[in-house]
JSON list of C-alpha atoms in Angstrom, two decimals:
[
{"chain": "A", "resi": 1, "resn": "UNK", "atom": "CA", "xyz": [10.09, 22.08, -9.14]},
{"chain": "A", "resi": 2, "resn": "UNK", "atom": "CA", "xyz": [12.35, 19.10, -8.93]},
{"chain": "A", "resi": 3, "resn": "UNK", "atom": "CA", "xyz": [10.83, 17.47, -6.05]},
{"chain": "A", "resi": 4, "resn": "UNK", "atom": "CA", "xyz": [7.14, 17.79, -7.27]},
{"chain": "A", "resi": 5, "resn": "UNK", "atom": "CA", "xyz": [8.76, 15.89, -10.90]},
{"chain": "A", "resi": 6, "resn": "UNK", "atom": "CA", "xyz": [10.43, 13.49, -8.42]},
{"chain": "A", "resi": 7, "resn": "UNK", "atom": "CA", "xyz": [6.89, 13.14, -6.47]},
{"chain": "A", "resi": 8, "resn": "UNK", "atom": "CA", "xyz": [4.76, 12.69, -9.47]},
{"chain": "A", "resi": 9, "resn": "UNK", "atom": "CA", "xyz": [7.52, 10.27, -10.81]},
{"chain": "A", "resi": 10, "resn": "UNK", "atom": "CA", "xyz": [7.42, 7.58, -7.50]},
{"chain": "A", "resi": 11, "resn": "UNK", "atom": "CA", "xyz": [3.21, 8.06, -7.58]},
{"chain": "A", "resi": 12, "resn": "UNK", "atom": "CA", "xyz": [3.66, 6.64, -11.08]},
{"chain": "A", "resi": 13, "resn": "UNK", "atom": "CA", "xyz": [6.18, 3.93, -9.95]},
{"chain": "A", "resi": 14, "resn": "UNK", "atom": "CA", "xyz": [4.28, 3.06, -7.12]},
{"chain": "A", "resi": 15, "resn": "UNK", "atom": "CA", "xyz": [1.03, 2.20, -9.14]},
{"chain": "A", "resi": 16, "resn": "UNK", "atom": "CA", "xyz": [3.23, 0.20, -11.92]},
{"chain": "A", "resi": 17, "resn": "UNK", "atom": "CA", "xyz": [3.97, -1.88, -8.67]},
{"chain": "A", "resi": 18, "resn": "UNK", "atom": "CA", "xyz": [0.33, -1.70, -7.41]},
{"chain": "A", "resi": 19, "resn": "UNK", "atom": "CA", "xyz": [-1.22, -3.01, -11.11]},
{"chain": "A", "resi": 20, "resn": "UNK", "atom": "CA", "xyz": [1.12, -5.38, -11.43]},
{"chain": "A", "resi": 21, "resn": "UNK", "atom": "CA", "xyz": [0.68, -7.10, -8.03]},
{"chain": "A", "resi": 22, "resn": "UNK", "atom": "CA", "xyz": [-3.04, -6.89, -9.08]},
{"chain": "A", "resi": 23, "resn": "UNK", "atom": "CA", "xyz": [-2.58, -8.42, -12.38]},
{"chain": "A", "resi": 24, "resn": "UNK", "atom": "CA", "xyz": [-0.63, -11.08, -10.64]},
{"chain": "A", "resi": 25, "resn": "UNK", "atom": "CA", "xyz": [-3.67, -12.28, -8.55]},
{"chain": "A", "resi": 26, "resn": "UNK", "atom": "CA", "xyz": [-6.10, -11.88, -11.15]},
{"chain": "A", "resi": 27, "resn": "UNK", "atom": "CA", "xyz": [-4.07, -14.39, -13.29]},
{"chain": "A", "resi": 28, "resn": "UNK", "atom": "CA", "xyz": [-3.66, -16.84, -10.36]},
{"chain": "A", "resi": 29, "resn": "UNK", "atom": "CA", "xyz": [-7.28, -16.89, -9.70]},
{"chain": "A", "resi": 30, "resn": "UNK", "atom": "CA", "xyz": [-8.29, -17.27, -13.28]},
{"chain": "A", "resi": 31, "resn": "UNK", "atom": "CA", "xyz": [-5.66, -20.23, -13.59]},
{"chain": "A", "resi": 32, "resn": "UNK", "atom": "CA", "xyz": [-6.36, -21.48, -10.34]},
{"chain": "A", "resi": 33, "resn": "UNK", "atom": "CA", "xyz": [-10.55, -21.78, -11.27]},
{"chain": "A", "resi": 34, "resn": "UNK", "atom": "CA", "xyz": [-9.41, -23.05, -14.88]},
{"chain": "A", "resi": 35, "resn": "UNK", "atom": "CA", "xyz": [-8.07, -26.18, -12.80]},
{"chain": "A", "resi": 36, "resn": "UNK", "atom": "CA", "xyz": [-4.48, -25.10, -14.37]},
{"chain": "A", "resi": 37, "resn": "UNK", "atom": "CA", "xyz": [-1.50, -24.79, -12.08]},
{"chain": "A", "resi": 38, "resn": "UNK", "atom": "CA", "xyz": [-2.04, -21.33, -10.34]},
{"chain": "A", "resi": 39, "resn": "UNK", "atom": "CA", "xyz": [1.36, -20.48, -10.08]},
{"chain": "A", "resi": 40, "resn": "UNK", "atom": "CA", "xyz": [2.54, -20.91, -13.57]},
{"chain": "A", "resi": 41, "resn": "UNK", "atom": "CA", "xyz": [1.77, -18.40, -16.35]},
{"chain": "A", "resi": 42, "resn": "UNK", "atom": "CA", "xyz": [2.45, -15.06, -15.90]},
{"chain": "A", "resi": 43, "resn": "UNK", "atom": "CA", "xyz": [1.63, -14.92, -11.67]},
{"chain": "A", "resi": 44, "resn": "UNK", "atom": "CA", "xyz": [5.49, -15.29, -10.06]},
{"chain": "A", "resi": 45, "resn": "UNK", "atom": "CA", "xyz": [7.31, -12.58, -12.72]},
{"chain": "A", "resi": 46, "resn": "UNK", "atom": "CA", "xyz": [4.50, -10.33, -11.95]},
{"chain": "A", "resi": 47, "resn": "UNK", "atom": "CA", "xyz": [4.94, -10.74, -8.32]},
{"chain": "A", "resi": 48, "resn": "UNK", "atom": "CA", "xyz": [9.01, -10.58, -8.61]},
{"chain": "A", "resi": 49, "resn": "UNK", "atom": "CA", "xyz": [8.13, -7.49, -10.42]},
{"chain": "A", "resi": 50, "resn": "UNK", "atom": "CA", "xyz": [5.31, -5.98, -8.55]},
{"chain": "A", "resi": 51, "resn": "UNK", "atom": "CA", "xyz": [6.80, -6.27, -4.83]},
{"chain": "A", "resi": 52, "resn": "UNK", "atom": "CA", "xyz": [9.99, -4.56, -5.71]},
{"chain": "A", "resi": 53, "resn": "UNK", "atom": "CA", "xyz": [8.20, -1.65, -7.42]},
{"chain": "A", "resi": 54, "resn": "UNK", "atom": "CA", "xyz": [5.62, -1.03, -4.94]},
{"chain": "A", "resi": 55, "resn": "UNK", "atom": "CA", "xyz": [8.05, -1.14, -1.85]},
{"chain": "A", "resi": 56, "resn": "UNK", "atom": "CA", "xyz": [10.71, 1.45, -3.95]},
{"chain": "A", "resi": 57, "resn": "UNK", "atom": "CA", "xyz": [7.35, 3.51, -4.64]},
{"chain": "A", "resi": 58, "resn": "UNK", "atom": "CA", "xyz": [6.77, 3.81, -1.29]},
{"chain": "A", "resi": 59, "resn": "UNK", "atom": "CA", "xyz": [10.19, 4.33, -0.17]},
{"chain": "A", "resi": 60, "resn": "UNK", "atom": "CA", "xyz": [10.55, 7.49, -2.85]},
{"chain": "A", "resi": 61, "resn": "UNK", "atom": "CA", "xyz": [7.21, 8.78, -1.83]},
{"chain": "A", "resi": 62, "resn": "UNK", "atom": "CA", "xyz": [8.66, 9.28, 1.43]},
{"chain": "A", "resi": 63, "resn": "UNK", "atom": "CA", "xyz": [11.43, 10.83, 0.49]},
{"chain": "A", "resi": 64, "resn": "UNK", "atom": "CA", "xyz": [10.01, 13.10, -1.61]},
{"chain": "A", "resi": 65, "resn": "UNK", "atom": "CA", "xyz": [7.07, 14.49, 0.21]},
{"chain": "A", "resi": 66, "resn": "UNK", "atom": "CA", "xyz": [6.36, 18.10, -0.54]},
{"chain": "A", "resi": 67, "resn": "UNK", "atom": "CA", "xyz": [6.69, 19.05, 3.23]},
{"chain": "A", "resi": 68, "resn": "UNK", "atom": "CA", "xyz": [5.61, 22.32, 3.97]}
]
């Protein structure tokens, strides 16, 4: 029962991670075509944010596939 909580649990984190690299590009493109500087805003703490969470997503998702 653990594991599948632990599972479900690194899914979530992995999508945080996934949205926020997403949100990340959609604000440097809307910056970017609003002739602003791209890469201020919001873009680099979502990115600093986003990589992280989807790489330690991954990583628990591997460890905590239900093998059977």
């Amino acid at each position: 029962m653990d594991n599948q909580v632990f599972f479900i649990g690194s899914i979530i984190v992995f999508f945080i991670g996934t949205g926020c690299l997403s949100l990340s590009k959609i604000v440097y493109r809307t910056r970017a075509v609003m002739n602003k500087p791209a890469w201020g805003g919001s873009t680099l703490p979502l990115l600093f944010l986003g990589v992280p969470l989807t790489a330690v997503g991954v990583g628990l998702i591997y460890l905590f596939y239900p093998f059977q």
